[in-house]
Tab-separated table of C-alpha atoms and ligand atoms in Angstrom:
chain	number	residue	atom	x	y	z
A	210	MET	CA	0.000	0.000	0.000
A	211	GLU	CA	1.385	3.332	-0.977
A	212	GLY	CA	0.284	6.470	0.755
A	213	VAL	CA	-0.354	9.876	-0.689
A	214	TYR	CA	2.107	11.789	-2.750
A	215	ILE	CA	3.968	14.133	-0.460
A	216	GLU	CA	6.962	15.716	-2.026
A	217	ASN	CA	8.762	16.310	-5.242
A	218	PRO	CA	11.101	13.339	-5.314
A	219	ASP	CA	13.762	15.231	-7.233
A	220	ARG	CA	14.666	17.493	-4.356
A	221	ILE	CA	15.007	14.749	-1.823
A	222	TRP	CA	16.853	12.598	-4.331
A	223	ASP	CA	19.438	15.346	-4.702
A	224	ARG	CA	20.060	15.110	-0.990
A	225	VAL	CA	20.457	11.348	-1.247
A	226	LEU	CA	22.952	11.725	-4.078
A	227	GLU	CA	24.897	14.352	-2.184
A	228	GLU	CA	25.183	12.113	0.822
A	229	LEU	CA	25.963	8.865	-0.971
A	230	GLU	CA	28.337	10.217	-3.570
A	231	GLY	CA	30.410	12.381	-1.302
A	232	GLY	CA	31.362	14.769	-4.081
A	233	LYS	CA	32.236	12.279	-6.809
A	234	LYS	CA	29.539	11.445	-9.339
A	235	ASP	CA	28.552	7.808	-9.270
A	236	ARG	CA	27.529	6.630	-12.730
A	237	VAL	CA	25.422	3.753	-11.500
A	238	LEU	CA	23.476	5.860	-9.047
A	239	ARG	CA	23.044	8.481	-11.730
A	240	LEU	CA	21.246	5.915	-13.823
A	241	ALA	CA	18.436	5.933	-11.283
A	242	ARG	CA	15.605	8.380	-11.649
A	243	PRO	CA	13.130	9.065	-8.856
A	244	VAL	CA	9.681	8.652	-10.337
A	245	ARG	CA	7.450	8.753	-7.288
A	246	LEU	CA	7.613	9.559	-3.608
A	247	THR	CA	4.731	8.843	-1.320
A	248	ASP	CA	4.817	8.992	2.489
A	249	SER	CA	6.188	5.480	2.668
A	250	VAL	CA	7.675	4.487	-0.675
A	251	LEU	CA	10.299	5.978	-2.942
A	252	THR	CA	10.190	4.493	-6.434
A	253	LEU	CA	13.313	4.702	-8.554
A	254	ALA	CA	13.439	3.824	-12.234
A	255	VAL	CA	16.644	2.457	-13.699
A	256	PRO	CA	17.337	1.679	-17.336
A	257	ALA	CA	18.666	-1.840	-16.891
A	258	GLN	CA	18.494	-4.862	-14.678
A	259	PHE	CA	22.193	-4.543	-14.003
A	260	ALA	CA	21.756	-1.121	-12.438
A	261	LYS	CA	18.845	-2.434	-10.395
A	262	ASP	CA	20.927	-5.306	-9.082
A	263	ILE	CA	23.830	-3.093	-8.100
A	264	ILE	CA	21.717	-0.397	-6.539
A	265	GLU	CA	19.691	-2.923	-4.600
A	266	GLU	CA	22.779	-4.669	-3.415
A	267	ARG	CA	24.888	-1.698	-2.518
A	268	TYR	CA	22.732	1.331	-2.035
A	269	VAL	CA	19.158	0.583	-1.106
A	270	SER	CA	19.707	0.416	2.633
A	271	ARG	CA	21.797	3.576	2.622
A	272	ILE	CA	19.207	5.373	0.483
A	273	GLY	CA	16.617	4.245	3.012
A	274	GLU	CA	18.690	5.659	5.866
A	275	VAL	CA	19.057	9.065	4.264
A	276	MET	CA	15.366	9.136	3.386
A	277	GLU	CA	14.386	8.227	6.908
A	278	ARG	CA	16.530	11.016	8.303
A	279	GLU	CA	15.087	13.514	5.832
A	280	LEU	CA	11.469	12.545	6.319
A	281	GLY	CA	11.584	11.401	9.917
A	282	LYS	CA	10.096	8.001	9.194
A	283	PRO	CA	11.019	4.776	7.448
A	284	VAL	CA	10.737	4.787	3.702
A	285	GLU	CA	10.783	1.741	1.501
A	286	VAL	CA	12.930	2.052	-1.612
A	287	LYS	CA	11.558	0.312	-4.686
A	288	LEU	CA	13.385	-0.113	-7.968
A	289	ILE	CA	11.750	-0.648	-11.295
A	290	VAL	CA	13.456	-1.319	-14.591
A	291	GLU	CA	12.345	0.951	-17.387
A	292	PRO	CA	14.640	0.588	-20.376
A	293	GLU	CA	13.703	4.026	-21.573
A	294	ALA	CA	14.464	5.721	-18.244
A	295	GLY	CA	16.807	8.523	-19.144
A	296	GLU	CA	17.571	12.039	-18.121
A	297	ARG	CA	15.273	12.872	-15.328
A	298	GLY	CA	12.891	15.733	-15.679
A	299	GLU	CA	12.835	15.650	-19.430
A	300	ILE	CA	10.380	12.804	-19.725
A	301	GLU	CA	7.948	13.986	-17.101
A	302	ALA	CA	7.825	17.445	-18.554
A	303	GLU	CA	7.074	16.266	-22.078
A	304	GLU	CA	4.619	13.666	-20.918
A	305	ALA	CA	2.716	16.126	-18.805
A	306	GLU	CA	2.486	18.440	-21.763
A	307	GLU	CA	1.073	15.673	-23.913
A	308	LYS	CA	-1.517	14.552	-21.413
A	309	GLU	CA	-3.188	17.954	-21.433
A	310	VAL	CA	-4.102	17.544	-25.069
A	311	PHE	CA	-4.582	13.907	-25.887
A	312	ASP	CA	-2.679	10.929	-24.576
A	313	SER	CA	-1.051	9.432	-27.624
A	314	ASN	CA	0.778	6.946	-25.474
A	315	LEU	CA	4.119	7.927	-26.927
A	316	ASN	CA	7.520	7.844	-25.349
A	317	PRO	CA	9.374	10.955	-26.503
A	318	GLN	CA	12.681	9.080	-26.356
A	319	TYR	CA	11.879	7.048	-29.432
A	320	THR	CA	12.675	9.377	-32.296
A	321	PHE	CA	14.016	9.045	-35.817
A	322	GLU	CA	17.122	10.965	-34.734
A	323	ARG	CA	17.982	8.257	-32.257
A	324	PHE	CA	17.377	5.446	-34.713
A	325	VAL	CA	20.566	4.178	-36.316
A	326	VAL	CA	20.018	3.260	-39.948
A	327	GLY	CA	21.810	0.425	-41.708
A	328	PRO	CA	21.142	-2.096	-44.471
A	329	SER	CA	19.094	-4.258	-42.078
A	330	ASN	CA	16.491	-1.595	-41.359
A	331	ARG	CA	16.886	1.038	-44.071
A	332	ILE	CA	13.744	0.245	-46.046
A	333	ALA	CA	11.598	0.127	-42.929
A	334	TYR	CA	13.121	3.400	-41.797
A	335	VAL	CA	12.545	5.128	-45.120
A	336	ALA	CA	8.951	3.892	-45.272
A	337	ALA	CA	8.313	4.990	-41.689
A	338	MET	CA	9.786	8.392	-42.436
A	339	ALA	CA	7.641	8.726	-45.560
A	340	VAL	CA	4.502	7.952	-43.598
A	341	ALA	CA	5.497	10.356	-40.827
A	342	GLU	CA	6.082	13.180	-43.292
A	343	ASN	CA	2.957	12.413	-45.251
A	344	PRO	CA	0.356	10.866	-43.015
A	345	ASP	CA	-2.377	11.258	-45.586
A	346	GLY	CA	-3.315	7.601	-45.561
A	347	LYS	CA	-2.237	7.305	-49.162
A	348	THR	CA	1.507	6.813	-49.121
A	349	TYR	CA	1.779	3.363	-47.583
A	350	ASN	CA	-1.454	2.307	-46.017
A	351	PRO	CA	-1.187	0.296	-43.960
A	352	LEU	CA	2.533	0.242	-43.340
A	353	PHE	CA	3.364	-3.166	-41.929
A	354	ILE	CA	6.757	-3.603	-40.243
A	355	TYR	CA	7.833	-7.038	-39.111
A	356	GLY	CA	10.939	-8.516	-37.541
A	357	GLY	CA	12.359	-10.347	-34.550
A	358	VAL	CA	12.422	-9.238	-30.948
A	359	GLY	CA	14.473	-6.194	-30.074
A	360	LEU	CA	15.115	-5.010	-33.624
A	361	GLY	CA	13.433	-1.628	-33.393
A	362	LYS	CA	9.797	-2.122	-34.432
A	363	THR	CA	8.396	-0.324	-31.408
A	364	HIS	CA	11.040	2.359	-31.792
A	365	LEU	CA	9.974	3.042	-35.387
A	366	LEU	CA	6.243	3.067	-34.632
A	367	GLN	CA	6.807	5.474	-31.774
A	368	ALA	CA	9.119	7.606	-33.903
A	369	ILE	CA	6.344	7.965	-36.480
A	370	GLY	CA	3.977	9.038	-33.728
A	371	ASN	CA	6.404	11.517	-32.200
A	372	TYR	CA	7.233	13.003	-35.569
A	373	ILE	CA	3.591	13.469	-36.506
A	374	LYS	CA	2.786	15.045	-33.167
A	375	LYS	CA	5.559	17.523	-33.721
A	376	HIS	CA	5.040	18.330	-37.382
A	377	HIS	CA	1.314	17.760	-37.861
A	378	LYS	CA	-0.007	19.050	-34.571
A	379	HIS	CA	-3.653	18.937	-35.596
A	380	LEU	CA	-3.620	15.184	-36.180
A	381	LYS	CA	-4.825	12.763	-33.560
A	382	VAL	CA	-2.286	9.985	-33.111
A	383	LEU	CA	-2.549	6.891	-30.957
A	384	TYR	CA	0.000	4.207	-30.221
A	385	VAL	CA	-1.311	0.984	-28.712
A	386	THR	CA	-0.109	-2.542	-28.371
A	387	SER	CA	-2.466	-5.121	-29.770
A	388	GLU	CA	-2.959	-6.231	-26.194
A	389	THR	CA	-4.249	-2.836	-25.163
A	390	PHE	CA	-6.539	-2.900	-28.140
A	391	ALA	CA	-7.784	-6.362	-27.170
A	392	ASN	CA	-8.326	-5.322	-23.567
A	393	ASP	CA	-10.211	-2.200	-24.616
A	394	THR	CA	-12.417	-4.325	-26.815
A	395	ILE	CA	-13.143	-6.904	-24.159
A	396	GLU	CA	-13.868	-4.153	-21.635
A	397	SER	CA	-16.325	-2.458	-23.949
A	398	ILE	CA	-18.073	-5.729	-24.660
A	399	LYS	CA	-18.344	-6.399	-20.932
A	400	ARG	CA	-19.727	-2.947	-20.296
A	401	GLY	CA	-22.095	-3.311	-23.230
A	402	ASP	CA	-20.717	-0.016	-24.505
A	403	PRO	CA	-19.248	-0.425	-27.967
A	404	LEU	CA	-19.585	3.295	-28.637
A	405	SER	CA	-16.801	4.346	-26.299
A	406	LEU	CA	-14.459	1.973	-28.085
A	407	ARG	CA	-15.465	3.349	-31.437
A	408	ASN	CA	-15.016	6.856	-30.172
A	409	LYS	CA	-11.555	6.068	-29.029
A	410	TYR	CA	-10.336	4.400	-32.186
A	411	ARG	CA	-12.415	5.520	-35.094
A	412	THR	CA	-11.847	9.199	-34.513
A	413	LEU	CA	-8.112	8.875	-34.957
A	414	ASP	CA	-6.031	10.238	-37.795
A	415	VAL	CA	-3.135	7.897	-37.211
A	416	LEU	CA	-3.318	4.525	-35.509
A	417	LEU	CA	-0.105	2.728	-34.586
A	418	ILE	CA	-0.662	-0.853	-33.450
A	419	ASP	CA	2.297	-2.769	-32.100
A	420	ASP	CA	2.730	-6.553	-32.093
A	421	VAL	CA	-0.380	-7.570	-34.006
A	422	GLN	CA	0.692	-11.210	-33.824
A	423	PHE	CA	-1.095	-11.148	-30.480
A	424	LEU	CA	-4.386	-10.462	-32.208
A	425	GLU	CA	-4.205	-14.090	-33.229
A	426	SER	CA	-7.011	-16.283	-32.057
A	427	LYS	CA	-8.901	-13.556	-30.264
A	428	GLU	CA	-12.016	-13.615	-32.323
A	429	ALA	CA	-14.068	-10.865	-30.760
A	430	THR	CA	-11.063	-8.598	-30.957
A	431	GLN	CA	-10.370	-9.529	-34.536
A	432	GLY	CA	-13.911	-8.671	-35.528
A	433	GLU	CA	-13.776	-5.305	-33.874
A	434	PHE	CA	-10.344	-4.687	-35.261
A	435	PHE	CA	-11.530	-5.495	-38.754
A	436	HIS	CA	-14.252	-2.870	-38.522
A	437	THR	CA	-11.951	-0.291	-36.996
A	438	PHE	CA	-9.415	-0.968	-39.695
A	439	ASN	CA	-11.937	-0.582	-42.477
A	440	ASP	CA	-13.395	2.614	-41.084
A	441	LEU	CA	-10.002	4.240	-40.730
A	442	TYR	CA	-8.753	2.938	-44.024
A	443	ASN	CA	-11.790	4.078	-45.970
A	444	ALA	CA	-11.476	7.515	-44.438
A	445	ASN	CA	-7.813	7.698	-45.575
A	446	LYS	CA	-6.493	7.560	-42.060
A	447	GLN	CA	-3.001	6.267	-41.623
A	448	ILE	CA	-2.464	2.849	-40.062
A	449	VAL	CA	0.896	1.396	-39.076
A	450	LEU	CA	1.262	-2.137	-37.804
A	451	SER	CA	4.086	-4.203	-36.414
A	452	SER	CA	4.481	-7.902	-35.906
A	453	ASP	CA	7.089	-10.560	-35.344
A	454	SER	CA	6.331	-12.158	-38.703
A	455	PRO	CA	4.839	-11.177	-42.072
A	456	PRO	CA	1.041	-11.266	-42.464
A	457	SER	CA	1.317	-14.463	-44.480
A	458	GLN	CA	2.876	-16.238	-41.526
A	459	ILE	CA	0.723	-15.108	-38.648
A	460	ALA	CA	-1.061	-18.311	-37.796
A	461	SER	CA	-4.797	-18.157	-37.212
A	462	LEU	CA	-5.124	-14.649	-38.526
A	463	PRO	CA	-8.372	-14.646	-40.477
A	464	ASP	CA	-7.848	-14.173	-44.198
A	465	ARG	CA	-9.862	-10.986	-44.326
A	466	LEU	CA	-7.430	-9.397	-41.857
A	467	ARG	CA	-4.427	-10.897	-43.564
A	468	SER	CA	-5.363	-9.425	-46.893
A	469	ARG	CA	-6.045	-6.045	-45.269
A	470	PHE	CA	-2.567	-6.096	-43.740
A	471	GLN	CA	-1.054	-6.816	-47.137
A	472	MET	CA	-2.828	-4.012	-48.964
A	473	GLY	CA	-0.208	-1.387	-48.269
A	474	PHE	CA	3.500	-1.868	-47.786
A	475	VAL	CA	5.028	-4.797	-45.928
A	476	THR	CA	8.647	-4.439	-44.870
A	477	GLN	CA	11.072	-6.361	-42.725
A	478	ILE	CA	13.678	-5.356	-40.164
A	479	ARG	CA	16.479	-7.881	-40.051
A	480	PRO	CA	19.111	-8.353	-37.365
A	481	PRO	CA	21.728	-5.612	-37.690
A	482	GLU	CA	24.998	-6.221	-39.521
A	483	PHE	CA	28.259	-5.815	-37.670
A	484	GLU	CA	28.757	-2.234	-38.897
A	485	THR	CA	25.275	-1.277	-37.771
A	486	ARG	CA	25.840	-2.836	-34.371
A	487	VAL	CA	29.025	-0.814	-34.064
A	488	ALA	CA	27.184	2.349	-35.076
A	489	ILE	CA	24.459	1.655	-32.533
A	490	LEU	CA	27.005	1.118	-29.774
A	491	ARG	CA	28.769	4.335	-30.739
A	492	LYS	CA	25.538	6.287	-30.689
A	493	LYS	CA	24.341	4.851	-27.398
A	494	SER	CA	27.645	5.401	-25.656
A	495	GLU	CA	27.647	8.959	-26.924
A	496	GLU	CA	24.198	9.361	-25.419
A	497	LEU	CA	25.532	7.977	-22.152
A	498	GLY	CA	28.398	10.428	-22.317
A	499	VAL	CA	31.171	7.850	-22.369
A	500	GLU	CA	33.886	7.109	-24.837
A	501	LEU	CA	34.484	3.472	-25.667
A	502	PRO	CA	37.758	2.148	-27.025
A	503	ASP	CA	37.461	0.502	-30.439
A	504	ASP	CA	38.360	-2.949	-29.191
A	505	VAL	CA	35.562	-2.826	-26.624
A	506	VAL	CA	33.021	-1.697	-29.216
A	507	ASN	CA	34.123	-4.439	-31.599
A	508	PHE	CA	34.026	-7.018	-28.870
A	509	ILE	CA	30.452	-6.193	-27.817
A	510	ALA	CA	29.291	-5.919	-31.434
A	511	GLU	CA	30.845	-9.289	-32.160
A	512	ALA	CA	29.367	-10.894	-29.070
A	513	ILE	CA	25.739	-9.808	-29.452
A	514	LYS	CA	24.220	-10.156	-32.866
A	515	THR	CA	20.503	-10.630	-32.842
A	516	ASN	CA	18.828	-8.243	-30.423
A	517	ILE	CA	19.464	-4.529	-30.086
A	518	ARG	CA	17.869	-4.412	-26.672
A	519	VAL	CA	20.405	-6.990	-25.493
A	520	LEU	CA	23.153	-5.039	-27.230
A	521	GLU	CA	22.138	-1.918	-25.328
A	522	GLY	CA	21.911	-3.896	-22.117
A	523	ALA	CA	25.428	-5.219	-22.564
A	524	LEU	CA	26.778	-1.744	-23.190
A	525	LEU	CA	25.040	-0.384	-20.116
A	526	ARG	CA	26.368	-3.180	-18.043
A	527	VAL	CA	29.954	-2.558	-19.103
A	528	VAL	CA	29.664	1.192	-18.640
A	529	SER	CA	27.963	0.907	-15.273
A	530	TYR	CA	30.381	-1.678	-14.051
A	531	ALA	CA	33.407	0.384	-14.985
A	532	ALA	CA	31.864	3.429	-13.369
A	533	PHE	CA	31.081	1.399	-10.338
A	534	CYS	CA	34.627	0.133	-9.961
A	535	GLY	CA	36.060	3.487	-10.919
A	536	SER	CA	38.091	1.765	-13.596
A	537	ASP	CA	38.695	2.461	-17.262
A	538	ILE	CA	36.578	0.643	-19.810
A	539	THR	CA	38.975	-1.941	-21.169
A	540	LEU	CA	38.574	-5.046	-23.261
A	541	GLU	CA	39.421	-7.233	-20.269
A	542	LEU	CA	36.766	-5.558	-18.195
A	543	ALA	CA	34.157	-5.953	-20.930
A	544	GLN	CA	35.005	-9.619	-21.385
A	545	ASP	CA	34.742	-10.118	-17.675
A	546	VAL	CA	31.426	-8.325	-17.262
A	547	LEU	CA	29.799	-9.973	-20.276
A	548	ARG	CA	31.022	-13.467	-19.599
A	549	ASP	CA	27.535	-14.774	-18.888
A	550	VAL	CA	25.862	-12.838	-21.711
A	551	ILE	CA	28.023	-14.307	-24.400
A	552	ALA	CA	26.991	-17.637	-25.765
A	553	GLU	CA	29.628	-20.314	-25.956
A	554	PRO	CA	31.158	-20.127	-29.404
A	555	PRO	CA	30.357	-23.243	-31.382
A	556	PRO	CA	33.318	-25.609	-31.460
A	557	VAL	CA	35.122	-25.195	-34.761
A	558	GLU	CA	36.688	-28.629	-35.243
A	559	ARG	CA	34.953	-30.823	-32.764
A	560	ARG	CA	37.381	-33.732	-32.723
A	561	GLU	CA	39.446	-36.069	-34.804
A	562	PRO	CA	37.531	-37.633	-37.677
A	563	ILE	CA	36.552	-41.267	-37.108
A	564	THR	CA	39.119	-43.606	-38.696
A	565	ILE	CA	39.758	-47.336	-38.681
A	566	SER	CA	42.576	-46.715	-36.280
A	567	SER	CA	40.446	-44.664	-33.853
A	568	ILE	CA	37.807	-47.394	-33.930
A	569	GLN	CA	40.400	-50.041	-33.176
A	570	LYS	CA	41.651	-48.029	-30.225
A	571	ALA	CA	38.161	-47.450	-28.865
A	572	VAL	CA	37.132	-51.101	-29.199
A	573	ALA	CA	40.377	-52.404	-27.732
A	574	SER	CA	40.092	-50.147	-24.742
A	575	TYR	CA	36.406	-50.999	-24.243
A	576	PHE	CA	37.189	-54.735	-24.137
A	577	LYS	CA	40.483	-54.222	-22.330
A	578	ILE	CA	42.536	-55.921	-25.007
A	579	SER	CA	45.275	-54.472	-27.209
A	580	VAL	CA	45.022	-53.138	-30.740
A	581	SER	CA	47.582	-55.699	-31.857
A	582	ASP	CA	45.257	-58.430	-30.547
A	583	LEU	CA	42.602	-57.095	-32.931
A	584	LYS	CA	45.018	-57.313	-35.810
A	585	SER	CA	46.377	-60.703	-34.794
A	586	GLY	CA	45.337	-64.130	-35.998
A	587	LYS	CA	43.957	-65.056	-32.556
A	588	ARG	CA	40.544	-66.700	-32.783
A	589	THR	CA	39.547	-66.995	-29.150
A	590	LYS	CA	36.093	-65.560	-28.535
A	591	SER	CA	37.393	-62.808	-26.207
A	592	ILE	CA	39.429	-61.445	-29.132
A	593	ALA	CA	37.451	-62.518	-32.221
A	594	TRP	CA	34.209	-61.046	-30.942
A	595	PRO	CA	35.630	-57.543	-30.346
A	596	ARG	CA	37.356	-57.824	-33.747
A	597	HIS	CA	33.980	-58.475	-35.432
A	598	ILE	CA	32.480	-55.513	-33.638
A	599	ALA	CA	35.368	-53.299	-34.672
A	600	MET	CA	34.997	-54.325	-38.318
A	601	TYR	CA	31.272	-53.669	-38.148
A	602	LEU	CA	31.912	-50.183	-36.748
A	603	CYS	CA	34.481	-49.478	-39.460
A	604	ARG	CA	31.847	-50.253	-42.045
A	605	GLN	CA	29.239	-48.120	-40.324
A	606	LEU	CA	31.361	-45.112	-39.426
A	607	THR	CA	33.975	-44.798	-42.165
A	608	ASN	CA	33.995	-44.911	-45.927
A	609	ALA	CA	36.549	-47.684	-45.956
A	610	SER	CA	35.937	-50.568	-48.354
A	611	LEU	CA	35.802	-54.189	-47.186
A	612	GLU	CA	39.283	-54.666	-48.606
A	613	GLU	CA	40.685	-51.715	-46.734
A	614	ILE	CA	39.102	-52.894	-43.519
A	615	GLY	CA	40.511	-56.388	-44.014
A	616	GLU	CA	43.926	-54.897	-44.704
A	617	SER	CA	43.828	-52.973	-41.439
A	618	PHE	CA	42.907	-56.075	-39.449
A	619	GLY	CA	46.005	-58.093	-40.160
A	620	GLY	CA	45.467	-58.596	-43.889
A	621	ARG	CA	42.138	-60.488	-43.856
A	622	ASP	CA	40.259	-60.820	-47.118
A	623	HIS	CA	37.033	-59.030	-47.863
A	624	SER	CA	34.748	-62.082	-47.473
A	625	THR	CA	36.016	-62.605	-43.927
A	626	VAL	CA	35.217	-58.994	-43.178
A	627	LEU	CA	31.787	-59.266	-44.739
A	628	HIS	CA	31.070	-62.404	-42.779
A	629	ALA	CA	32.029	-60.698	-39.506
A	630	ILE	CA	29.895	-57.659	-40.296
A	631	ASN	CA	26.861	-59.755	-41.156
A	632	LYS	CA	27.255	-61.726	-37.997
A	633	ILE	CA	27.279	-58.606	-35.829
A	634	GLU	CA	24.406	-57.069	-37.727
A	635	GLU	CA	22.290	-60.149	-37.224
A	636	ALA	CA	23.206	-60.690	-33.602
A	637	SER	CA	22.535	-57.089	-32.689
A	638	GLN	CA	18.868	-57.588	-33.646
A	639	THR	CA	18.326	-59.867	-30.679
A	640	ASP	CA	21.351	-59.441	-28.424
A	641	GLU	CA	20.549	-56.562	-26.085
A	642	GLU	CA	23.995	-56.549	-24.594
A	643	LEU	CA	25.618	-56.319	-28.004
A	644	SER	CA	23.410	-53.515	-29.270
A	645	ARG	CA	24.116	-51.586	-26.084
A	646	THR	CA	27.855	-52.063	-26.587
A	647	ILE	CA	27.613	-50.802	-30.148
A	648	ARG	CA	25.603	-47.794	-29.065
A	649	ILE	CA	28.133	-46.868	-26.390
A	650	LEU	CA	31.054	-47.266	-28.745
A	651	MET	CA	29.388	-45.173	-31.426
A	652	GLU	CA	28.605	-42.437	-28.946
A	653	ASN	CA	32.174	-42.418	-27.682
A	654	LEU	CA	33.548	-42.273	-31.172
A	655	ARG	CA	31.202	-39.507	-32.276
A	656	GLY	CA	32.191	-37.471	-29.221
B	972	LIG	P1	11.100	-4.429	-30.968
B	972	LIG	O1	9.867	-3.631	-30.786
B	972	LIG	O2	11.381	-4.769	-32.394
B	972	LIG	O3	11.152	-5.642	-30.091
B	972	LIG	P2	12.372	-2.113	-29.867
B	972	LIG	O4	11.889	-1.072	-30.789
B	972	LIG	O5	11.735	-2.153	-28.523
B	972	LIG	O6	12.351	-3.552	-30.528
B	972	LIG	O7	13.940	-1.932	-29.726
B	972	LIG	C1	14.676	-2.456	-28.634
B	972	LIG	C2	15.669	-1.443	-28.155
B	972	LIG	O8	16.660	-1.251	-29.135
B	972	LIG	C3	15.065	-0.085	-27.904
B	972	LIG	O9	15.686	0.484	-26.784
B	972	LIG	C4	15.387	0.696	-29.158
B	972	LIG	O10	15.520	2.075	-28.897
B	972	LIG	C5	16.707	0.096	-29.553
B	972	LIG	N1	16.882	0.102	-31.004
B	972	LIG	C6	16.361	-0.774	-31.885
B	972	LIG	N2	16.733	-0.487	-33.145
B	972	LIG	C7	17.536	0.596	-33.045
B	972	LIG	C8	18.257	1.374	-33.994
B	972	LIG	N3	18.234	1.080	-35.299
B	972	LIG	N4	18.982	2.429	-33.535
B	972	LIG	C9	19.019	2.709	-32.234
B	972	LIG	N5	18.371	2.023	-31.288
B	972	LIG	C10	17.631	0.974	-31.682
B	973	LIG	MG1	8.272	-4.000	-29.579
């Protein structure tokens, strides 16, 4: 339970910083932004889990102490992770301004200026820009942007919204996730009040709907969405959609919606190329006010390939960690900090290729005999049986001919080899013990 709002958190947060930093700016602490202060809870937003972990571990109790002294009563300190948490003040001011007019549900941080363009996202960017400059519902309508997680779909949709709000002030823009849209629909059905829903959506000039793959299999929502879509479309209102896959691949999307989604322009954002990842890291570190050595940038860009959110997270972690330790950002430090983020590189050459000789060694060691026994003329069962198995494995696991195999087993002829192989093949159909032995040997050999 949180009590009533009592004080501007910024002022009291300044006192906390003063006390905890003792004159030297602490980069990790500076990542935190006080978002709310009630009589019993201070809520801080940080841009990454890493910062949350560190602040919780090292600072929360001391923040609590300072707060308690300032306010004369215990205060709980809560941390929330908001990836877009940035310079404090800025966001609140712009948001407050927006709310007075119409809540477009836009985060002012997501702009075209902050979007790094490369071959992987250029077409989507250009199309988004075209729609933002010309939201007449004729350019690309709908614009459909698809791509994997963390590749910038939300960023682009929001950038369109922010741009239109700035340059076409008279237009009514709304950004929603498909989940919000679904919830609104379900609510209105429950309340028996479809008009409020229609008022909300069908009076828009620009509708930005994020992650439409979640519209899948929600029939009531799909129906309502279909009508909303048609109304807006027929009135030349701009619609922009995003999804994790192209319309053709969204399972259980009804065909009528699928074909609507395909009417305009469908474009993909692919994972960024190395150069784009480098450019993104450069831009983000600039925004953080730090300079990264080239080897660190290359290392991070090499390590994280498929998700820009993760790329950002890794950067933040390195920067925060270095700030925290008061050390320079070096390659060693980055490698150390990102150890658990980086996937094991796939083994290049896994092991020696399987050869007759490696099979002989494996079989001999399994049966605790010697390789020369296998090659010898000995016919006792304890030697002949492993020899048969070894020949069988040579046939199964190498390209060697019967002659070659015979040659390698003390110069036996190919019919002897064939006979041995057939024997093992047949026996393994019924002999559990034998088939288990073969399985184990094959597994060992394959590594
Ligand atoms: P998606 O919606 O595709 O999952 P987001 O738009 O949420 O991805 O992007 C994830 C994070 O990566 C956001 O913080 C976003 O600002 C950032 N990002 C993605 N693409 C770019 C880009 N091209 N340039 C700069 N930042 C980007
Ligand atoms: Mg998204």
